[in-house]
Short mmCIF file of C-alpha atoms in Angstrom, two decimals:
data_model
loop_
_atom_site.label_atom_id
_atom_site.label_comp_id
_atom_site.label_asym_id
_atom_site.label_seq_id
_atom_site.Cartn_x
_atom_site.Cartn_y
_atom_site.Cartn_z
CA MET S 29 79.17 118.32 105.16
CA SER S 30 76.73 121.07 105.85
CA SER S 31 76.63 122.64 102.41
CA ALA S 32 74.90 121.18 99.41
CA ALA S 33 76.95 119.75 96.59
CA LEU S 34 76.51 122.90 94.57
CA SER S 35 77.46 125.33 97.31
CA PRO S 36 80.05 127.91 96.24
CA PRO S 37 83.69 126.98 96.86
CA PRO S 38 86.07 129.27 98.69
CA ALA S 39 87.30 132.39 96.95
CA ALA S 40 89.55 131.99 93.97
CA PRO S 41 93.23 131.55 94.77
CA ALA S 42 95.47 134.58 94.95
CA GLY S 43 96.63 135.78 91.55
CA ILE S 44 93.67 134.26 89.70
CA ALA S 45 90.63 136.36 88.91
CA PRO S 46 87.22 134.78 89.48
CA ASN S 47 85.79 133.24 86.32
CA ALA S 48 89.30 133.17 84.77
CA LEU S 49 88.39 130.12 82.70
CA GLY S 50 88.55 131.11 79.03
CA ARG S 51 87.11 129.12 76.14
CA SER S 52 90.55 128.14 74.80
CA THR S 53 91.61 126.89 78.24
CA LEU S 54 88.40 124.88 78.63
CA LEU S 55 88.80 123.31 75.19
CA ALA S 56 92.45 122.41 75.82
CA LEU S 57 91.69 120.78 79.17
CA CYS S 58 88.66 118.88 77.85
CA ALA S 59 90.67 117.66 74.85
CA CYS S 60 93.25 116.21 77.25
CA VAL S 61 90.47 114.40 79.11
CA LEU S 62 88.96 113.06 75.90
CA VAL S 63 92.27 111.63 74.66
CA ALA S 64 93.21 110.02 77.99
CA GLN S 65 89.75 108.45 78.40
CA SER S 66 89.63 107.23 74.79
CA MET S 67 92.46 104.75 75.32
CA VAL S 68 90.41 102.90 77.93
CA ALA S 69 87.93 101.82 75.25
CA ALA S 70 89.97 101.79 72.02
CA ILE S 71 92.04 98.72 72.84
CA ASN S 72 88.96 96.50 73.18
CA LEU S 73 88.18 96.78 69.46
CA LEU S 74 91.78 95.91 68.56
CA ILE S 75 91.87 92.58 70.41
CA PRO S 76 91.14 90.44 67.32
CA GLN S 77 93.94 92.17 65.37
CA LEU S 78 96.37 91.90 68.28
CA ALA S 79 95.57 88.21 68.74
CA ALA S 80 96.47 87.54 65.10
CA SER S 81 99.54 89.81 65.06
CA ALA S 82 103.20 88.82 64.88
CA LEU S 83 103.46 89.30 68.64
CA HIS S 84 101.44 86.09 69.16
CA PRO S 85 100.18 87.12 72.63
CA SER S 86 98.64 84.51 74.88
CA SER S 87 95.14 84.98 76.27
CA THR S 88 96.66 86.17 79.56
CA GLU S 89 98.91 88.65 77.76
CA LEU S 90 95.91 89.98 75.83
CA LEU S 91 94.07 90.44 79.12
CA TRP S 92 96.97 92.41 80.58
CA THR S 93 97.30 94.48 77.41
CA VAL S 94 93.79 95.71 78.10
CA ASP S 95 94.07 95.88 81.87
CA ALA S 96 97.54 97.40 82.40
CA TYR S 97 96.30 100.84 81.39
CA VAL S 98 93.23 100.69 83.63
CA ILE S 99 95.02 99.27 86.68
CA VAL S 100 97.84 101.83 86.64
CA PHE S 101 95.43 104.62 85.71
CA ALA S 102 93.00 103.93 88.55
CA GLY S 103 95.70 103.05 91.08
CA LEU S 104 97.57 106.35 90.69
CA LEU S 105 94.64 108.78 90.38
CA ILE S 106 94.43 109.86 94.02
CA PRO S 107 98.21 110.26 94.55
CA ALA S 108 98.52 112.09 91.22
CA GLY S 109 95.73 114.46 92.22
CA ALA S 110 97.43 115.15 95.54
CA LEU S 111 100.77 115.65 93.77
CA GLY S 112 99.19 118.29 91.54
CA ASP S 113 97.79 120.11 94.56
CA ARG S 114 101.18 120.15 96.25
CA ARG S 115 103.61 120.58 93.35
CA GLY S 116 101.59 122.42 90.72
CA ARG S 117 98.66 121.19 88.64
CA LYS S 118 99.86 122.52 85.30
CA GLY S 119 103.27 120.90 85.73
CA VAL S 120 101.69 117.55 86.61
CA LEU S 121 99.38 117.82 83.60
CA LEU S 122 102.31 118.45 81.25
CA ALA S 123 104.24 115.58 82.81
CA GLY S 124 101.18 113.37 82.34
CA LEU S 125 100.98 114.22 78.64
CA ALA S 126 104.68 113.40 78.28
CA LEU S 127 104.21 110.03 80.00
CA PHE S 128 101.13 109.31 77.91
CA ALA S 129 103.09 109.97 74.69
CA ALA S 130 106.09 107.93 75.86
CA GLY S 131 103.87 104.98 76.70
CA ALA S 132 102.12 105.20 73.33
CA ALA S 133 105.49 105.24 71.52
CA LEU S 134 106.69 102.22 73.51
CA SER S 135 103.47 100.38 72.66
CA ALA S 136 103.80 101.22 68.96
CA LEU S 137 107.41 99.99 68.89
CA ALA S 138 106.76 96.89 70.99
CA ALA S 139 108.45 93.76 69.67
CA SER S 140 106.98 91.55 72.38
CA PRO S 141 103.78 91.39 74.45
CA ALA S 142 105.75 92.37 77.56
CA LEU S 143 106.83 95.68 75.98
CA LEU S 144 103.30 96.36 74.76
CA ILE S 145 101.95 95.79 78.28
CA ALA S 146 104.68 98.03 79.74
CA GLY S 147 103.83 100.78 77.26
CA ARG S 148 100.17 100.56 78.20
CA GLY S 149 101.11 100.90 81.86
CA VAL S 150 103.23 104.00 81.22
CA SER S 151 100.37 105.60 79.29
CA GLY S 152 98.05 104.73 82.16
CA ALA S 153 100.36 106.57 84.56
CA GLY S 154 100.20 109.58 82.26
CA ALA S 155 96.40 109.44 82.17
CA ALA S 156 96.37 109.30 85.98
CA CYS S 157 98.17 112.65 86.01
CA ILE S 158 95.98 114.16 83.28
CA MET S 159 92.50 113.46 84.66
CA PRO S 160 92.66 114.97 88.17
CA ALA S 161 94.89 117.84 87.05
CA THR S 162 92.41 118.94 84.39
CA MET S 163 89.45 118.81 86.76
CA SER S 164 91.21 120.64 89.58
CA ILE S 165 92.41 123.38 87.23
CA LEU S 166 88.81 123.82 86.07
CA VAL S 167 87.61 124.06 89.68
CA GLN S 168 90.25 126.68 90.46
CA LEU S 169 89.62 128.81 87.36
CA ALA S 170 85.86 128.61 86.87
CA GLY S 171 84.81 130.52 89.98
CA PRO S 172 81.68 129.84 92.05
CA GLU S 173 79.20 130.64 89.28
CA GLY S 174 80.97 128.73 86.52
CA ARG S 175 82.05 125.61 88.39
CA ALA S 176 78.98 123.45 87.64
CA ARG S 177 79.08 124.32 83.93
CA ALA S 178 82.83 123.69 83.71
CA LEU S 179 82.52 120.29 85.38
CA ALA S 180 79.60 119.44 83.11
CA SER S 181 81.95 120.07 80.16
CA TRP S 182 84.60 117.88 81.81
CA THR S 183 82.03 115.10 82.27
CA LEU S 184 80.97 115.42 78.63
CA ALA S 185 84.62 115.07 77.58
CA VAL S 186 84.82 111.79 79.53
CA GLY S 187 81.78 110.47 77.67
CA LEU S 188 83.09 111.67 74.31
CA GLY S 189 86.37 109.95 75.13
CA GLY S 190 84.52 106.65 75.32
CA LEU S 191 82.97 107.36 71.92
CA ALA S 192 86.31 108.44 70.41
CA GLY S 193 87.90 105.25 71.72
CA ASN S 194 85.23 103.09 70.16
CA VAL S 195 85.32 104.92 66.83
CA GLY S 196 89.12 105.17 66.70
CA GLY S 197 89.66 101.58 67.78
CA GLY S 198 87.07 100.36 65.30
CA ALA S 199 88.59 102.34 62.43
CA ALA S 200 92.09 101.15 63.27
CA GLY S 201 90.85 97.58 63.55
CA GLN S 202 89.27 97.67 60.10
CA PHE S 203 91.41 100.06 58.04
CA LEU S 204 94.76 100.53 59.81
CA SER S 205 96.93 98.61 62.27
CA TRP S 206 97.04 98.62 66.04
CA ARG S 207 100.49 100.23 65.86
CA ALA S 208 99.06 103.14 63.84
CA LEU S 209 96.61 103.98 66.62
CA PHE S 210 99.40 104.17 69.20
CA TRP S 211 101.61 106.24 66.88
CA LEU S 212 98.74 108.69 66.41
CA MET S 213 98.70 109.35 70.15
CA VAL S 214 102.30 110.64 70.16
CA PRO S 215 101.90 113.83 68.06
CA LEU S 216 98.40 114.31 69.48
CA ALA S 217 99.78 114.39 73.04
CA ALA S 218 102.55 116.77 71.93
CA LEU S 219 99.99 119.10 70.36
CA LEU S 220 97.92 119.05 73.54
CA ALA S 221 101.02 119.84 75.61
CA VAL S 222 101.65 122.93 73.49
CA ALA S 223 98.00 123.99 73.87
CA VAL S 224 98.18 123.54 77.65
CA ALA S 225 101.47 125.45 77.89
CA VAL S 226 99.99 128.38 75.96
CA THR S 227 96.42 128.57 77.27
CA VAL S 228 96.41 127.23 80.84
CA PRO S 229 97.57 129.51 83.69
CA ARG S 230 99.27 128.17 86.78
CA THR S 231 97.07 127.82 89.85
CA GLU S 232 97.91 128.22 93.52
CA ARG S 233 99.51 125.23 95.20
CA SER S 234 98.24 123.68 98.40
CA PRO S 235 99.78 125.20 101.54
CA HIS S 236 100.16 121.66 102.88
CA GLY S 237 103.08 120.75 100.66
CA ARG S 238 104.75 117.86 102.44
CA PRO S 239 104.69 114.55 100.52
CA ASP S 240 103.31 111.35 102.05
CA PRO S 241 105.30 108.47 100.49
CA ARG S 242 104.16 105.83 103.02
CA GLY S 243 100.49 106.68 102.63
CA THR S 244 100.86 106.82 98.86
CA VAL S 245 102.44 103.37 98.67
CA LEU S 246 99.78 101.85 100.93
CA LEU S 247 96.88 103.41 99.04
CA VAL S 248 98.21 102.63 95.56
CA ALA S 249 98.96 99.03 96.52
CA ALA S 250 95.47 98.63 98.01
CA LEU S 251 93.76 100.04 94.92
CA VAL S 252 95.86 97.97 92.53
CA ALA S 253 95.18 94.75 94.47
CA VAL S 254 91.42 95.31 94.57
CA LEU S 255 91.24 96.41 90.94
CA ALA S 256 93.33 93.44 89.77
CA GLY S 257 90.98 91.14 91.68
CA ILE S 258 87.93 92.72 90.05
CA ILE S 259 89.39 92.56 86.55
CA GLU S 260 90.72 89.01 86.80
CA GLY S 261 87.73 87.63 88.72
CA PRO S 262 85.85 86.43 85.61
CA ALA S 263 88.94 84.69 84.18
CA TYR S 264 90.07 82.84 87.34
CA GLY S 265 86.78 82.54 89.23
CA TRP S 266 85.61 84.78 92.07
CA THR S 267 86.38 82.13 94.70
CA SER S 268 89.78 81.09 93.32
CA PRO S 269 92.77 81.45 95.69
CA ARG S 270 94.38 84.09 93.46
CA ILE S 271 91.34 86.38 93.55
CA LEU S 272 90.63 85.87 97.24
CA VAL S 273 94.25 86.70 98.08
CA LEU S 274 94.10 89.87 95.98
CA PHE S 275 90.94 91.06 97.74
CA ALA S 276 92.33 90.15 101.15
CA VAL S 277 95.59 92.01 100.45
CA GLY S 278 93.62 95.02 99.22
CA ALA S 279 91.45 95.06 102.34
CA VAL S 280 94.43 94.75 104.69
CA LEU S 281 96.35 97.51 102.90
CA ALA S 282 93.29 99.78 102.89
CA GLY S 283 92.95 99.21 106.62
CA LEU S 284 96.63 100.01 107.16
CA PHE S 285 96.29 103.18 105.10
CA THR S 286 93.30 104.29 107.17
CA TRP S 287 95.13 103.57 110.43
CA TYR S 288 98.21 105.43 109.21
CA ALA S 289 96.31 108.41 107.74
CA LEU S 290 94.37 108.99 110.96
CA ARG S 291 97.64 109.34 112.85
CA SER S 292 99.80 111.16 110.31
CA PRO S 293 100.13 114.97 110.48
CA ALA S 294 100.53 115.14 106.68
CA ALA S 295 98.45 112.27 105.32
CA LEU S 296 97.65 111.91 101.63
CA PHE S 297 94.05 112.61 102.62
CA ASP S 298 91.97 112.37 105.77
CA PRO S 299 89.67 109.30 105.69
CA ARG S 300 87.28 111.15 108.00
CA VAL S 301 85.93 113.00 104.94
CA PHE S 302 83.83 109.88 104.38
CA ARG S 303 81.80 110.74 107.45
CA SER S 304 79.81 112.89 105.04
CA ARG S 305 76.83 110.88 103.84
CA GLN S 306 76.55 113.07 100.79
CA LEU S 307 80.18 112.39 99.83
CA ARG S 308 79.58 108.66 100.20
CA ALA S 309 76.45 108.99 98.09
CA ALA S 310 78.29 110.95 95.39
CA VAL S 311 81.12 108.40 95.24
CA LEU S 312 78.64 105.49 95.11
CA GLY S 313 76.57 107.28 92.47
CA THR S 314 79.64 107.95 90.32
CA ALA S 315 80.74 104.32 90.54
CA THR S 316 77.18 103.13 89.83
CA GLY S 317 76.81 105.24 86.69
CA PHE S 318 80.07 103.98 85.21
CA PHE S 319 79.30 100.44 86.37
CA GLY S 320 76.27 100.51 84.08
CA LEU S 321 77.91 102.47 81.27
CA PHE S 322 80.97 100.23 80.87
CA SER S 323 78.87 97.11 81.18
CA LEU S 324 77.06 98.36 78.11
CA PHE S 325 80.35 99.23 76.34
CA TYR S 326 81.60 95.68 76.96
CA ALA S 327 78.47 93.94 75.69
CA ASN S 328 77.71 96.43 72.93
CA SER S 329 80.74 95.78 70.73
CA GLN S 330 80.26 92.02 70.90
CA TYR S 331 76.50 92.21 70.30
CA LEU S 332 76.88 94.43 67.25
CA GLN S 333 79.70 92.34 65.75
CA TYR S 334 78.71 88.78 66.69
CA VAL S 335 74.94 89.08 66.57
CA LYS S 336 74.22 91.93 64.15
CA GLY S 337 77.22 91.23 61.90
CA TYR S 338 78.64 94.76 61.86
CA GLY S 339 82.29 95.43 61.04
CA PRO S 340 84.61 97.09 63.58
CA ALA S 341 84.28 100.57 62.09
CA VAL S 342 80.48 100.46 61.95
CA THR S 343 80.43 99.04 65.47
CA GLY S 344 82.40 102.02 66.70
CA LEU S 345 79.97 104.42 65.04
CA ALA S 346 76.88 102.55 66.21
CA ILE S 347 77.40 103.73 69.79
CA VAL S 348 77.16 107.41 68.74
CA PRO S 349 73.62 107.75 70.24
CA LEU S 350 75.24 107.44 73.67
CA THR S 351 76.81 110.86 73.18
CA ILE S 352 73.61 112.75 72.34
CA GLY S 353 72.21 112.87 75.86
CA MET S 354 75.67 113.47 77.28
CA ALA S 355 75.93 116.56 75.08
CA LEU S 356 72.39 117.91 75.54
CA PHE S 357 71.41 117.14 79.11
CA PRO S 358 74.26 118.59 81.23
CA LYS S 359 72.92 122.12 80.65
CA VAL S 360 69.43 120.98 81.65
CA ALA S 361 70.92 119.24 84.69
CA THR S 362 72.87 122.34 85.73
CA ARG S 363 69.72 124.49 85.75
CA TRP S 364 67.75 121.77 87.53
CA GLN S 365 70.43 121.41 90.21
CA ALA S 366 70.57 125.17 90.75
CA ALA S 367 66.80 125.25 91.30
CA SER S 368 66.24 122.03 93.26
CA GLY S 369 69.63 120.78 94.47
CA PRO S 370 71.46 117.71 93.18
CA ARG S 371 69.15 114.92 94.38
CA PRO S 372 66.42 115.05 91.68
CA ALA S 373 68.91 115.10 88.80
CA VAL S 374 71.06 112.36 90.35
CA THR S 375 68.08 110.10 91.10
CA THR S 376 66.48 110.58 87.70
CA GLY S 377 69.75 110.12 85.85
CA LEU S 378 70.76 106.89 87.59
CA PHE S 379 67.22 105.54 87.21
CA LEU S 380 67.35 106.16 83.46
CA ILE S 381 70.70 104.35 83.20
CA GLY S 382 69.22 101.32 84.98
CA ALA S 383 66.01 101.40 82.95
CA GLY S 384 67.95 101.78 79.71
CA LEU S 385 70.06 98.73 80.52
CA LEU S 386 66.92 96.71 81.21
CA GLY S 387 65.54 97.86 77.88
CA ALA S 388 68.78 97.00 76.04
CA SER S 389 68.67 93.54 77.62
CA THR S 390 65.67 92.72 75.40
CA ALA S 391 67.76 93.08 72.22
CA ASP S 392 68.42 89.99 70.10
CA ALA S 393 69.33 89.19 66.51
CA ALA S 394 65.91 90.34 65.25
CA THR S 395 65.91 93.68 67.10
CA PRO S 396 66.12 96.66 64.71
CA TYR S 397 69.11 98.87 65.35
CA ALA S 398 66.77 101.89 65.65
CA LEU S 399 65.07 100.32 68.68
CA TYR S 400 68.41 99.39 70.23
CA ALA S 401 69.61 102.97 69.66
CA CYS S 402 66.58 104.24 71.59
CA TRP S 403 67.79 102.40 74.68
CA LEU S 404 71.24 103.92 74.15
CA LEU S 405 69.59 107.35 74.10
CA VAL S 406 67.85 106.63 77.42
CA ILE S 407 71.17 105.64 79.03
CA SER S 408 72.82 108.69 77.48
CA ALA S 409 70.16 111.04 78.88
CA GLY S 410 70.59 109.52 82.33
CA THR S 411 74.35 109.97 82.21
CA GLY S 412 74.02 113.58 81.11
CA LEU S 413 71.61 114.31 83.96
CA CYS S 414 73.41 112.73 86.89
CA MET S 415 77.15 112.92 86.24
CA PRO S 416 77.65 116.71 86.54
CA ALA S 417 76.00 116.78 89.99
CA LEU S 418 77.89 113.68 91.14
CA THR S 419 81.20 115.16 89.97
CA VAL S 420 80.56 118.42 91.81
CA GLY S 421 79.45 116.46 94.89
CA VAL S 422 82.76 114.63 95.16
CA VAL S 423 85.02 117.60 94.39
CA SER S 424 83.20 119.97 96.74
CA ALA S 425 83.65 117.59 99.67
CA LEU S 426 87.27 118.70 100.03
CA PRO S 427 88.76 122.20 100.47
CA ALA S 428 89.60 124.14 97.31
CA HIS S 429 93.35 123.63 97.80
CA GLN S 430 92.72 119.85 97.57
CA ALA S 431 90.74 120.01 94.33
CA GLY S 432 93.17 117.62 92.64
CA LEU S 433 92.78 115.08 95.41
CA GLY S 434 88.98 115.37 95.19
CA SER S 435 89.01 114.91 91.43
CA GLY S 436 91.32 111.91 91.82
CA LEU S 437 88.88 110.40 94.31
CA GLY S 438 85.95 110.92 91.95
CA THR S 439 87.80 109.55 88.93
CA SER S 440 88.94 106.53 90.97
CA ALA S 441 85.28 105.83 91.69
CA ARG S 442 84.57 106.02 87.96
CA GLU S 443 87.32 103.57 87.07
CA MET S 444 86.48 101.12 89.85
CA GLY S 445 82.83 101.18 88.80
CA ALA S 446 83.80 100.71 85.15
CA ALA S 447 86.08 97.76 85.95
CA LEU S 448 83.40 96.15 88.10
CA GLY S 449 80.79 96.62 85.37
CA VAL S 450 82.99 94.84 82.82
CA ALA S 451 83.84 92.09 85.32
CA VAL S 452 80.24 91.40 86.31
CA THR S 453 79.07 91.44 82.70
CA GLY S 454 81.88 89.13 81.62
CA THR S 455 81.10 86.73 84.44
CA VAL S 456 77.39 86.47 83.59
CA LEU S 457 78.18 86.09 79.89
CA ALA S 458 80.59 83.26 80.67
CA VAL S 459 78.06 81.51 82.96
CA HIS S 460 75.54 81.55 80.10
CA GLY S 461 78.04 80.21 77.56
CA ALA S 462 78.57 83.37 75.51
CA ALA S 463 81.82 82.02 74.11
CA ALA S 464 80.08 79.10 72.47
CA GLY S 465 78.93 81.08 69.44
CA THR S 466 76.84 83.88 68.04
CA ALA S 467 73.46 82.58 69.16
CA ALA S 468 74.82 81.88 72.62
CA PHE S 469 76.01 85.47 72.96
CA ALA S 470 72.59 86.83 72.03
CA ASP S 471 71.03 84.64 74.71
CA ALA S 472 73.68 85.53 77.32
CA MET S 473 73.62 89.28 76.87
CA SER S 474 70.05 89.51 78.12
CA PRO S 475 70.66 88.18 81.67
CA ALA S 476 73.98 90.06 81.85
CA LEU S 477 72.42 93.46 81.18
CA ARG S 478 69.39 92.62 83.34
CA THR S 479 71.70 91.85 86.25
CA VAL S 480 73.63 95.08 85.84
CA GLY S 481 70.44 97.12 85.33
CA ALA S 482 68.93 95.71 88.52
CA VAL S 483 72.09 96.50 90.50
CA VAL S 484 72.04 100.07 89.16
CA LEU S 485 68.42 100.54 90.25
CA VAL S 486 69.10 99.18 93.76
CA ALA S 487 72.15 101.42 94.09
CA THR S 488 70.05 104.36 92.91
CA GLY S 489 67.88 103.94 95.99
CA LEU S 490 70.94 104.00 98.24
CA VAL S 491 72.36 107.09 96.54
CA THR S 492 69.02 108.88 96.81
CA ALA S 493 68.86 108.10 100.52
CA GLY S 494 72.38 109.47 100.97
CA TYR S 495 71.48 112.74 99.29
CA ARG S 496 68.29 113.05 101.32
CA THR S 497 70.16 112.84 104.62
CA GLY S 498 73.43 114.36 103.41
CA SER S 499 72.40 117.94 104.02
CA ALA S 500 72.18 117.28 107.71
CA SER S 501 75.63 115.81 108.02
CA THR S 502 78.83 117.63 108.67
CA ARG S 503 82.31 117.13 107.47
#
C-alpha cells in the first residue's frame, strides 16, 4: 500500500456531496455503535444475579450467556460489512437494529437458559450488522478532510459503549433486574432505527454485487471456531482436546477460505490485501489495544468488588476515568497524525496502554482509588491517541466501495483482541488461585495485568516496525 493511512480516499460516491456528514447523522450513527458495544460489557456485571435467578443456569450456560453475543458478533462482522457494501449499508444497519431488538426481547422473555443464550446470539448478529455499516457510512459521507475526525468519533463511541455497558449493567445488577436491562434495549433500538431512517442518507453500493456464500460460510466457521477456542481455553485448558480441535478446525477452514478466495472471481475479499505491511500493522495494533483494554475490563470489576468492596453500581461508575482520554485525545491524535503520519500516535498510544496496565498491576487492597484511577487515565489517553489512526489504517487499506468490508475487518480485530485479553487474564488469574477468595484475587491480579502489559509492549514494537516499513509496500 503506497499511501499512508491518512491518505485521502477516492472521490465521494455519485449522488453524495463531499463532507455530507451532518451532526445529526454523526450522532445517530455513533449512538448505534455505543448501544451495540455496550452489550458486550453489560452482561458481565449481571452474572451474580443471573446465577441466582429462577433460570438456575449451570456454569457452562452462564459462560455461553456471556459468549454467545461475542462469538456471533465477531464471526459475522466481515460478511455483514461485505453485505452492506453490496446490498446497501443503510438497509443492513436498519436490519441490524431490528435483529438487536428482537434478540433483546427474546432474552428478556427467556424462560430457560437456552432461550437466553439464543437471544444473546440474535442480538450479536444484529450488532455485527450495526458496527461495520455505521463505520462505512461515515467513511462514505465524511469526505477526505473529515474522515479522520469522523472515525475518531466512531472510536470514541466504541469506548463510551464499554463505559455504558459497565454503568448500565452495574445499575441493573444493584437496582433492577437482568430482564429490565434487556427490555430497555427494545425501545432504544426502535428509537435509533427511526433516527437512522430520518437522518442517514443512502450511500452508493459496491459495483461488485455478486454474493459469495461459500466464502462466507468458510470464513464465518473459521472465525467462530478460533474465537470459541480462545473464549473456552481458560475453562477447559489450552491443551485440552476440545480446544486443540477448535483451533485446528479454525486453521484448516481459514486455509480453505484463503485457497478458495484466491481462485474465486467474486470472493468475499482478496486475502492478498494482507501483503501490505501497514495493513498488518494496523490490524495487529487494533487487536493489541483491545487485548489490553478488555483485560482491564475483566479484572477491574472483580478487583473493585472483591478487593475494594464496591457495589455493582459504584463499580460501573468507577471505570469512568477510562473515558476521559478517549474523549479528549482523539482530536490531539488527529492533528498529530496530519502533521507526522500515524506512526508516532500509534506507538505512543499503545505504549501508554501497556505502561498503564503495568501500573494498574501494582494495585492491591491498600491502594487508594485515586491512584488506581490515574492508571486508568494513562490507559485512556493511550487508547484515545492510537485508535483513530489504527481505525483509519485498516479502512483505508481497501477501496472506498469496500468500506463496509474494511470496517468489518477492523472490528473483527477488535473483538478477537478483546476475547484474547479476557482469556489470557482469566487463565493467569486461575493459575494463581483467584477463585479461592478476596485476598487471592488481589494477589492474582498483579501477575495477570503484568503479563498482558508486557505482551502489549512487545506487540507495540512489532506494530511500530510495520508502520515504519509500511510506506514502502504496495497493495
